[in-house]
């Protein structure tokens, strides 16, 4: 399943550069499917979110850092454990129970993000 950031986040920014999929964004900042991925053209995410890869998308949080579930692979294909959770000083990167996925699905997502 994807990882999510709770409102315990202290906005330290440590997690953002660790994400191999560029799935982590600062609060109130727009996100794009194309940021840090090979995606281009019209994209349909696993969660039904669709957009042109280059188009800015509304922030998921205005207050704290957030994770785009359609870009989070739980670091599968890159690392043995979620890197955001590994570096977070307040342990607020936790499994997102609303976005449960199997390892196979996470690896398929990784393949979709990085051609
Ligand atoms: S688990 Fe990995 S892929 Fe998902 S947001 Fe954290 S660092 Fe990025
Ligand atoms: S490392 Fe943790 S506290 Fe720091 S910005 Fe990321 S989620 Fe927030």
mmCIF file of N, CA and C and ligand atoms in Angstrom:
data_model
loop_
_atom_site.group_PDB
_atom_site.id
_atom_site.type_symbol
_atom_site.label_atom_id
_atom_site.label_comp_id
_atom_site.label_asym_id
_atom_site.label_seq_id
_atom_site.Cartn_x
_atom_site.Cartn_y
_atom_site.Cartn_z
ATOM 1 N N UNK A 1 0.839 -1.198 0.000
ATOM 2 C CA UNK A 1 0.000 0.000 0.000
ATOM 3 C C UNK A 1 0.868 1.240 0.000
ATOM 4 N N UNK A 2 0.308 2.325 -0.433
ATOM 5 C CA UNK A 2 1.053 3.576 -0.430
ATOM 6 C C UNK A 2 1.285 4.025 1.016
ATOM 7 N N UNK A 3 2.193 4.964 1.143
ATOM 8 C CA UNK A 3 2.465 5.580 2.446
ATOM 9 C C UNK A 3 1.767 6.940 2.461
ATOM 10 N N UNK A 4 1.326 7.369 3.641
ATOM 11 C CA UNK A 4 0.758 8.710 3.763
ATOM 12 C C UNK A 4 1.451 9.446 4.904
ATOM 13 N N UNK A 5 1.342 10.764 4.862
ATOM 14 C CA UNK A 5 1.929 11.615 5.899
ATOM 15 C C UNK A 5 0.782 12.151 6.756
ATOM 16 N N UNK A 6 0.913 12.014 8.061
ATOM 17 C CA UNK A 6 -0.149 12.477 8.956
ATOM 18 C C UNK A 6 0.074 13.948 9.320
ATOM 19 N N UNK A 7 -0.903 14.523 10.008
ATOM 20 C CA UNK A 7 -0.773 15.935 10.388
ATOM 21 C C UNK A 7 0.193 16.149 11.550
ATOM 22 N N UNK A 8 0.879 15.068 11.958
ATOM 23 C CA UNK A 8 1.961 15.211 12.945
ATOM 24 C C UNK A 8 3.225 15.763 12.291
ATOM 25 N N UNK A 9 3.228 15.827 10.963
ATOM 26 C CA UNK A 9 4.398 16.312 10.209
ATOM 27 C C UNK A 9 4.832 17.686 10.706
ATOM 28 N N UNK A 10 6.158 17.838 10.892
ATOM 29 C CA UNK A 10 6.701 19.122 11.368
ATOM 30 C C UNK A 10 7.334 19.919 10.221
ATOM 31 N N UNK A 11 7.062 19.490 8.979
ATOM 32 C CA UNK A 11 7.531 20.227 7.795
ATOM 33 C C UNK A 11 9.045 20.405 7.754
ATOM 34 N N UNK A 12 9.773 19.369 8.175
ATOM 35 C CA UNK A 12 11.242 19.484 8.166
ATOM 36 C C UNK A 12 11.814 19.310 6.767
ATOM 37 N N UNK A 13 11.080 18.617 5.870
ATOM 38 C CA UNK A 13 11.549 18.446 4.492
ATOM 39 C C UNK A 13 12.523 17.302 4.278
ATOM 40 N N UNK A 14 12.844 16.545 5.317
ATOM 41 C CA UNK A 14 13.846 15.487 5.181
ATOM 42 C C UNK A 14 13.432 14.388 4.211
ATOM 43 N N UNK A 15 12.152 14.104 4.120
ATOM 44 C CA UNK A 15 11.684 12.981 3.299
ATOM 45 C C UNK A 15 11.707 13.284 1.805
ATOM 46 N N UNK A 16 11.430 14.501 1.429
ATOM 47 C CA UNK A 16 11.195 14.833 0.019
ATOM 48 C C UNK A 16 12.327 14.380 -0.909
ATOM 49 N N UNK A 17 13.587 14.704 -0.615
ATOM 50 C CA UNK A 17 14.644 14.294 -1.556
ATOM 51 C C UNK A 17 14.939 12.799 -1.549
ATOM 52 N N UNK A 18 14.397 12.064 -0.593
ATOM 53 C CA UNK A 18 14.660 10.626 -0.497
ATOM 54 C C UNK A 18 13.759 9.796 -1.386
ATOM 55 N N UNK A 19 12.673 10.388 -1.872
ATOM 56 C CA UNK A 19 11.684 9.605 -2.617
ATOM 57 C C UNK A 19 12.141 9.330 -4.051
ATOM 58 N N UNK A 20 12.260 8.066 -4.444
ATOM 59 C CA UNK A 20 12.722 7.741 -5.796
ATOM 60 C C UNK A 20 11.686 8.053 -6.881
ATOM 61 N N UNK A 21 10.451 8.332 -6.465
ATOM 62 C CA UNK A 21 9.382 8.598 -7.427
ATOM 63 C C UNK A 21 8.915 10.049 -7.425
ATOM 64 N N UNK A 22 9.582 10.875 -6.623
ATOM 65 C CA UNK A 22 9.129 12.268 -6.490
ATOM 66 C C UNK A 22 7.631 12.314 -6.161
ATOM 67 N N UNK A 23 7.239 11.486 -5.202
ATOM 68 C CA UNK A 23 5.830 11.411 -4.791
ATOM 69 C C UNK A 23 5.520 12.339 -3.619
ATOM 70 N N UNK A 24 6.549 12.971 -3.051
ATOM 71 C CA UNK A 24 6.372 13.789 -1.846
ATOM 72 C C UNK A 24 6.485 15.271 -2.216
ATOM 73 N N UNK A 25 5.529 16.028 -1.723
ATOM 74 C CA UNK A 25 5.496 17.462 -2.031
ATOM 75 C C UNK A 25 5.284 18.268 -0.761
ATOM 76 N N UNK A 26 5.837 19.472 -0.772
ATOM 77 C CA UNK A 26 5.610 20.396 0.334
ATOM 78 C C UNK A 26 4.156 20.869 0.309
ATOM 79 N N UNK A 27 3.578 21.066 1.469
ATOM 80 C CA UNK A 27 2.202 21.528 1.562
ATOM 81 C C UNK A 27 1.978 22.782 0.731
ATOM 82 N N UNK A 28 0.819 22.823 0.070
ATOM 83 C CA UNK A 28 0.389 23.961 -0.740
ATOM 84 C C UNK A 28 1.105 24.059 -2.092
ATOM 85 N N UNK A 29 2.014 23.139 -2.375
ATOM 86 C CA UNK A 29 2.678 23.140 -3.676
ATOM 87 C C UNK A 29 1.930 22.207 -4.630
ATOM 88 N N UNK A 30 1.801 22.622 -5.896
ATOM 89 C CA UNK A 30 1.195 21.766 -6.908
ATOM 90 C C UNK A 30 2.070 20.538 -7.154
ATOM 91 N N UNK A 31 1.435 19.453 -7.627
ATOM 92 C CA UNK A 31 2.204 18.272 -8.002
ATOM 93 C C UNK A 31 1.931 17.934 -9.461
ATOM 94 N N UNK A 32 2.808 17.136 -10.057
ATOM 95 C CA UNK A 32 2.655 16.693 -11.449
ATOM 96 C C UNK A 32 3.035 15.223 -11.562
ATOM 97 N N UNK A 33 2.321 14.499 -12.423
ATOM 98 C CA UNK A 33 2.714 13.113 -12.688
ATOM 99 C C UNK A 33 4.141 13.070 -13.247
ATOM 100 N N UNK A 34 4.521 14.077 -14.020
ATOM 101 C CA UNK A 34 5.805 14.032 -14.721
ATOM 102 C C UNK A 34 6.999 14.337 -13.825
ATOM 103 N N UNK A 35 6.776 14.949 -12.654
ATOM 104 C CA UNK A 35 7.909 15.294 -11.791
ATOM 105 C C UNK A 35 8.671 14.035 -11.372
ATOM 106 N N UNK A 36 9.914 13.928 -11.783
ATOM 107 C CA UNK A 36 10.755 12.816 -11.356
ATOM 108 C C UNK A 36 10.390 11.464 -11.937
ATOM 109 N N UNK A 37 9.549 11.460 -12.975
ATOM 110 C CA UNK A 37 9.163 10.190 -13.614
ATOM 111 C C UNK A 37 9.364 10.313 -15.120
ATOM 112 N N UNK A 38 9.079 9.221 -15.827
ATOM 113 C CA UNK A 38 9.152 9.241 -17.298
ATOM 114 C C UNK A 38 7.779 9.420 -17.921
ATOM 115 N N UNK A 39 6.782 9.756 -17.121
ATOM 116 C CA UNK A 39 5.423 9.876 -17.640
ATOM 117 C C UNK A 39 5.270 11.100 -18.535
ATOM 118 N N UNK A 40 4.516 10.902 -19.617
ATOM 119 C CA UNK A 40 4.149 12.043 -20.451
ATOM 120 C C UNK A 40 2.803 11.748 -21.090
ATOM 121 N N UNK A 41 2.188 12.794 -21.629
ATOM 122 C CA UNK A 41 0.869 12.619 -22.224
ATOM 123 C C UNK A 41 -0.201 12.406 -21.170
ATOM 124 N N UNK A 42 -1.315 11.820 -21.611
ATOM 125 C CA UNK A 42 -2.460 11.630 -20.714
ATOM 126 C C UNK A 42 -2.232 10.407 -19.824
ATOM 127 N N UNK A 43 -2.334 10.610 -18.517
ATOM 128 C CA UNK A 43 -2.053 9.547 -17.550
ATOM 129 C C UNK A 43 -3.314 9.242 -16.745
ATOM 130 N N UNK A 44 -3.576 7.937 -16.554
ATOM 131 C CA UNK A 44 -4.644 7.518 -15.642
ATOM 132 C C UNK A 44 -3.993 6.753 -14.496
ATOM 133 N N UNK A 45 -4.064 7.318 -13.305
ATOM 134 C CA UNK A 45 -3.451 6.683 -12.148
ATOM 135 C C UNK A 45 -4.269 5.505 -11.654
ATOM 136 N N UNK A 46 -3.681 4.713 -10.787
ATOM 137 C CA UNK A 46 -4.364 3.529 -10.253
ATOM 138 C C UNK A 46 -5.607 3.916 -9.471
ATOM 139 N N UNK A 47 -5.602 5.105 -8.876
ATOM 140 C CA UNK A 47 -6.725 5.528 -8.055
ATOM 141 C C UNK A 47 -7.765 6.311 -8.849
ATOM 142 N N UNK A 48 -7.626 6.271 -10.173
ATOM 143 C CA UNK A 48 -8.627 6.909 -11.008
ATOM 144 C C UNK A 48 -8.338 8.361 -11.317
ATOM 145 N N UNK A 49 -7.267 8.921 -10.718
ATOM 146 C CA UNK A 49 -6.926 10.302 -11.024
ATOM 147 C C UNK A 49 -6.291 10.331 -12.410
ATOM 148 N N UNK A 50 -6.797 11.196 -13.262
ATOM 149 C CA UNK A 50 -6.254 11.276 -14.607
ATOM 150 C C UNK A 50 -5.937 12.726 -14.944
ATOM 151 N N UNK A 51 -4.904 12.901 -15.743
ATOM 152 C CA UNK A 51 -4.479 14.248 -16.111
ATOM 153 C C UNK A 51 -3.365 14.158 -17.128
ATOM 154 N N UNK A 52 -3.100 15.272 -17.785
ATOM 155 C CA UNK A 52 -1.885 15.346 -18.588
ATOM 156 C C UNK A 52 -0.707 15.350 -17.617
ATOM 157 N N UNK A 53 0.311 14.580 -17.923
ATOM 158 C CA UNK A 53 1.432 14.418 -16.990
ATOM 159 C C UNK A 53 2.086 15.741 -16.619
ATOM 160 N N UNK A 54 2.055 16.699 -17.541
ATOM 161 C CA UNK A 54 2.744 17.970 -17.294
ATOM 162 C C UNK A 54 1.878 18.985 -16.561
ATOM 163 N N UNK A 55 0.596 18.708 -16.442
ATOM 164 C CA UNK A 55 -0.293 19.714 -15.856
ATOM 165 C C UNK A 55 -0.197 19.742 -14.330
ATOM 166 N N UNK A 56 -0.118 20.939 -13.745
ATOM 167 C CA UNK A 56 -0.081 21.033 -12.285
ATOM 168 C C UNK A 56 -1.398 20.569 -11.666
ATOM 169 N N UNK A 57 -1.282 19.816 -10.582
ATOM 170 C CA UNK A 57 -2.451 19.281 -9.873
ATOM 171 C C UNK A 57 -2.559 19.935 -8.491
ATOM 172 N N UNK A 58 -3.796 20.036 -8.026
ATOM 173 C CA UNK A 58 -4.052 20.681 -6.738
ATOM 174 C C UNK A 58 -3.307 19.979 -5.599
ATOM 175 N N UNK A 59 -2.756 20.742 -4.661
ATOM 176 C CA UNK A 59 -2.107 20.114 -3.507
ATOM 177 C C UNK A 59 -3.099 19.255 -2.719
ATOM 178 N N UNK A 60 -2.606 18.175 -2.146
ATOM 179 C CA UNK A 60 -3.446 17.299 -1.316
ATOM 180 C C UNK A 60 -3.512 17.841 0.112
ATOM 181 N N UNK A 61 -2.489 18.588 0.532
ATOM 182 C CA UNK A 61 -2.507 19.266 1.830
ATOM 183 C C UNK A 61 -1.950 20.668 1.644
ATOM 184 N N UNK A 62 -2.543 21.616 2.345
ATOM 185 C CA UNK A 62 -2.010 22.976 2.338
ATOM 186 C C UNK A 62 -1.142 23.239 3.558
ATOM 187 N N UNK A 63 -1.153 22.319 4.504
ATOM 188 C CA UNK A 63 -0.502 22.569 5.796
ATOM 189 C C UNK A 63 0.822 21.826 5.954
ATOM 190 N N UNK A 64 0.845 20.577 5.519
ATOM 191 C CA UNK A 64 2.033 19.750 5.750
ATOM 192 C C UNK A 64 2.430 19.040 4.454
ATOM 193 N N UNK A 65 3.623 18.451 4.481
ATOM 194 C CA UNK A 65 4.066 17.670 3.326
ATOM 195 C C UNK A 65 3.044 16.564 3.040
ATOM 196 N N UNK A 66 2.917 16.197 1.777
ATOM 197 C CA UNK A 66 1.958 15.151 1.423
ATOM 198 C C UNK A 66 2.546 14.207 0.377
ATOM 199 N N UNK A 67 1.933 13.028 0.283
ATOM 200 C CA UNK A 67 2.371 12.004 -0.671
ATOM 201 C C UNK A 67 1.261 11.764 -1.697
ATOM 202 N N UNK A 68 1.627 11.745 -2.966
ATOM 203 C CA UNK A 68 0.681 11.414 -4.033
ATOM 204 C C UNK A 68 0.646 9.890 -4.160
ATOM 205 N N UNK A 69 -0.487 9.296 -3.782
ATOM 206 C CA UNK A 69 -0.573 7.833 -3.750
ATOM 207 C C UNK A 69 -0.291 7.220 -5.118
ATOM 208 N N UNK A 70 -0.707 7.901 -6.174
ATOM 209 C CA UNK A 70 -0.487 7.353 -7.515
ATOM 210 C C UNK A 70 0.995 7.315 -7.890
ATOM 211 N N UNK A 71 1.858 8.006 -7.128
ATOM 212 C CA UNK A 71 3.290 7.981 -7.423
ATOM 213 C C UNK A 71 4.090 7.216 -6.373
ATOM 214 N N UNK A 72 3.452 6.802 -5.299
ATOM 215 C CA UNK A 72 4.169 6.082 -4.235
ATOM 216 C C UNK A 72 4.138 4.593 -4.490
ATOM 217 N N UNK A 73 5.309 3.973 -4.532
ATOM 218 C CA UNK A 73 5.407 2.516 -4.711
ATOM 219 C C UNK A 73 5.878 1.845 -3.429
ATOM 220 N N UNK A 74 5.820 2.570 -2.322
ATOM 221 C CA UNK A 74 6.373 2.084 -1.058
ATOM 222 C C UNK A 74 7.864 1.783 -1.236
ATOM 223 N N UNK A 75 8.447 2.468 -2.223
ATOM 224 C CA UNK A 75 9.865 2.309 -2.585
ATOM 225 C C UNK A 75 10.178 0.955 -3.222
ATOM 226 N N UNK A 76 9.146 0.148 -3.532
ATOM 227 C CA UNK A 76 9.391 -1.149 -4.180
ATOM 228 C C UNK A 76 10.123 -0.924 -5.501
ATOM 229 N N UNK A 77 11.096 -1.766 -5.750
ATOM 230 C CA UNK A 77 11.877 -1.643 -6.963
ATOM 231 C C UNK A 77 13.108 -0.773 -6.794
ATOM 232 N N UNK A 78 13.184 -0.070 -5.676
ATOM 233 C CA UNK A 78 14.338 0.800 -5.406
ATOM 234 C C UNK A 78 15.023 0.466 -4.083
ATOM 235 N N UNK A 79 14.227 0.314 -3.039
ATOM 236 C CA UNK A 79 14.780 0.132 -1.691
ATOM 237 C C UNK A 79 14.000 -0.940 -0.946
ATOM 238 N N UNK A 80 14.604 -1.439 0.125
ATOM 239 C CA UNK A 80 13.970 -2.493 0.919
ATOM 240 C C UNK A 80 12.877 -1.969 1.835
ATOM 241 N N UNK A 81 12.903 -0.677 2.114
ATOM 242 C CA UNK A 81 11.887 -0.122 3.016
ATOM 243 C C UNK A 81 11.547 1.294 2.563
ATOM 244 N N UNK A 82 10.373 1.784 2.944
ATOM 245 C CA UNK A 82 9.993 3.156 2.571
ATOM 246 C C UNK A 82 11.005 4.169 3.112
ATOM 247 N N UNK A 83 11.622 4.897 2.197
ATOM 248 C CA UNK A 83 12.678 5.821 2.602
ATOM 249 C C UNK A 83 12.151 7.016 3.387
ATOM 250 N N UNK A 84 10.942 7.459 3.076
ATOM 251 C CA UNK A 84 10.378 8.591 3.826
ATOM 252 C C UNK A 84 10.202 8.220 5.296
ATOM 253 N N UNK A 85 9.648 7.020 5.531
ATOM 254 C CA UNK A 85 9.445 6.562 6.911
ATOM 255 C C UNK A 85 10.785 6.380 7.616
ATOM 256 N N UNK A 86 11.801 5.957 6.863
ATOM 257 C CA UNK A 86 13.110 5.708 7.472
ATOM 258 C C UNK A 86 13.765 6.989 7.978
ATOM 259 N N UNK A 87 13.529 8.108 7.287
ATOM 260 C CA UNK A 87 14.213 9.351 7.680
ATOM 261 C C UNK A 87 13.334 10.280 8.517
ATOM 262 N N UNK A 88 12.051 10.045 8.570
ATOM 263 C CA UNK A 88 11.160 10.987 9.268
ATOM 264 C C UNK A 88 11.448 11.014 10.772
ATOM 265 N N UNK A 89 11.751 12.197 11.301
ATOM 266 C CA UNK A 89 12.122 12.285 12.716
ATOM 267 C C UNK A 89 10.944 12.123 13.677
ATOM 268 N N UNK A 90 9.723 12.230 13.164
ATOM 269 C CA UNK A 90 8.574 12.114 14.066
ATOM 270 C C UNK A 90 7.661 10.931 13.691
ATOM 271 N N UNK A 91 8.161 10.051 12.834
ATOM 272 C CA UNK A 91 7.439 8.819 12.469
ATOM 273 C C UNK A 91 6.004 9.073 12.006
ATOM 274 N N UNK A 92 5.850 10.085 11.143
ATOM 275 C CA UNK A 92 4.488 10.377 10.678
ATOM 276 C C UNK A 92 4.250 9.900 9.249
ATOM 277 N N UNK A 93 5.161 9.092 8.689
ATOM 278 C CA UNK A 93 4.938 8.457 7.383
ATOM 279 C C UNK A 93 4.455 7.038 7.658
ATOM 280 N N UNK A 94 3.181 6.796 7.430
ATOM 281 C CA UNK A 94 2.578 5.525 7.834
ATOM 282 C C UNK A 94 1.805 4.914 6.660
ATOM 283 N N UNK A 95 1.506 3.610 6.732
ATOM 284 C CA UNK A 95 0.728 2.976 5.649
ATOM 285 C C UNK A 95 -0.631 3.651 5.476
ATOM 286 N N UNK A 96 -1.003 3.836 4.206
ATOM 287 C CA UNK A 96 -2.278 4.476 3.863
ATOM 288 C C UNK A 96 -3.319 3.383 3.654
ATOM 289 N N UNK A 97 -4.184 3.196 4.649
ATOM 290 C CA UNK A 97 -5.150 2.094 4.593
ATOM 291 C C UNK A 97 -6.179 2.277 3.491
ATOM 292 N N UNK A 98 -6.264 3.479 2.933
ATOM 293 C CA UNK A 98 -7.197 3.723 1.830
ATOM 294 C C UNK A 98 -6.582 3.405 0.477
ATOM 295 N N UNK A 99 -5.302 3.059 0.467
ATOM 296 C CA UNK A 99 -4.626 2.746 -0.790
ATOM 297 C C UNK A 99 -3.825 1.461 -0.635
ATOM 298 N N UNK A 100 -4.534 0.373 -0.369
ATOM 299 C CA UNK A 100 -3.869 -0.918 -0.200
ATOM 300 C C UNK A 100 -3.550 -1.522 -1.561
ATOM 301 N N UNK A 101 -2.312 -1.957 -1.724
ATOM 302 C CA UNK A 101 -1.874 -2.578 -2.972
ATOM 303 C C UNK A 101 -0.938 -3.727 -2.651
ATOM 304 N N UNK A 102 -0.956 -4.727 -3.511
ATOM 305 C CA UNK A 102 -0.042 -5.846 -3.334
ATOM 306 C C UNK A 102 1.349 -5.442 -3.827
ATOM 307 N N UNK A 103 2.341 -6.265 -3.473
ATOM 308 C CA UNK A 103 3.696 -5.994 -3.948
ATOM 309 C C UNK A 103 3.735 -6.004 -5.479
ATOM 310 N N UNK A 104 3.005 -6.934 -6.076
ATOM 311 C CA UNK A 104 2.958 -7.005 -7.538
ATOM 312 C C UNK A 104 2.397 -5.704 -8.124
ATOM 313 N N UNK A 105 1.336 -5.194 -7.515
ATOM 314 C CA UNK A 105 0.740 -3.947 -8.004
ATOM 315 C C UNK A 105 1.695 -2.768 -7.837
ATOM 316 N N UNK A 106 2.435 -2.769 -6.717
ATOM 317 C CA UNK A 106 3.385 -1.680 -6.489
ATOM 318 C C UNK A 106 4.522 -1.726 -7.509
ATOM 319 N N UNK A 107 4.951 -2.940 -7.847
ATOM 320 C CA UNK A 107 6.017 -3.068 -8.851
ATOM 321 C C UNK A 107 5.510 -2.676 -10.236
ATOM 322 N N UNK A 108 4.236 -2.983 -10.517
ATOM 323 C CA UNK A 108 3.647 -2.546 -11.789
ATOM 324 C C UNK A 108 3.584 -1.022 -11.843
ATOM 325 N N UNK A 109 3.257 -0.410 -10.711
ATOM 326 C CA UNK A 109 3.210 1.056 -10.669
ATOM 327 C C UNK A 109 4.601 1.638 -10.906
ATOM 328 N N UNK A 110 5.590 1.010 -10.316
ATOM 329 C CA UNK A 110 6.969 1.472 -10.530
ATOM 330 C C UNK A 110 7.333 1.398 -12.017
ATOM 331 N N UNK A 111 6.934 0.312 -12.673
ATOM 332 C CA UNK A 111 7.202 0.183 -14.109
ATOM 333 C C UNK A 111 6.464 1.249 -14.911
ATOM 334 N N UNK A 112 5.249 1.594 -14.453
ATOM 335 C CA UNK A 112 4.479 2.620 -15.158
ATOM 336 C C UNK A 112 5.152 3.985 -15.030
ATOM 337 N N UNK A 113 5.694 4.257 -13.840
ATOM 338 C CA UNK A 113 6.299 5.576 -13.594
ATOM 339 C C UNK A 113 7.626 5.739 -14.304
ATOM 340 N N UNK A 114 8.381 4.631 -14.394
ATOM 341 C CA UNK A 114 9.731 4.698 -14.948
ATOM 342 C C UNK A 114 9.841 3.713 -16.093
ATOM 343 N N UNK A 115 9.773 4.205 -17.307
ATOM 344 C CA UNK A 115 9.735 3.329 -18.491
ATOM 345 C C UNK A 115 11.058 2.634 -18.720
HETATM 346 S S1 LIG B 1 7.393 5.114 0.452
HETATM 347 FE FE1 LIG B 1 9.043 5.567 -0.982
HETATM 348 S S2 LIG B 1 7.949 5.950 -2.907
HETATM 349 FE FE2 LIG B 1 6.443 6.185 -1.277
HETATM 350 S S3 LIG B 1 6.470 8.348 -0.769
HETATM 351 FE FE3 LIG B 1 7.873 7.299 0.648
HETATM 352 S S4 LIG B 1 9.882 7.544 -0.307
HETATM 353 FE FE4 LIG B 1 8.334 7.947 -1.912
HETATM 354 S S1 LIG B 2 10.378 13.813 7.211
HETATM 355 FE FE1 LIG B 2 8.457 13.593 8.372
HETATM 356 S S2 LIG B 2 8.259 15.509 9.511
HETATM 357 FE FE2 LIG B 2 9.777 15.865 7.901
HETATM 358 S S3 LIG B 2 8.586 16.731 6.182
HETATM 359 FE FE3 LIG B 2 8.708 14.512 5.870
HETATM 360 S S4 LIG B 2 6.843 13.699 6.809
HETATM 361 FE FE4 LIG B 2 7.115 15.775 7.598
#
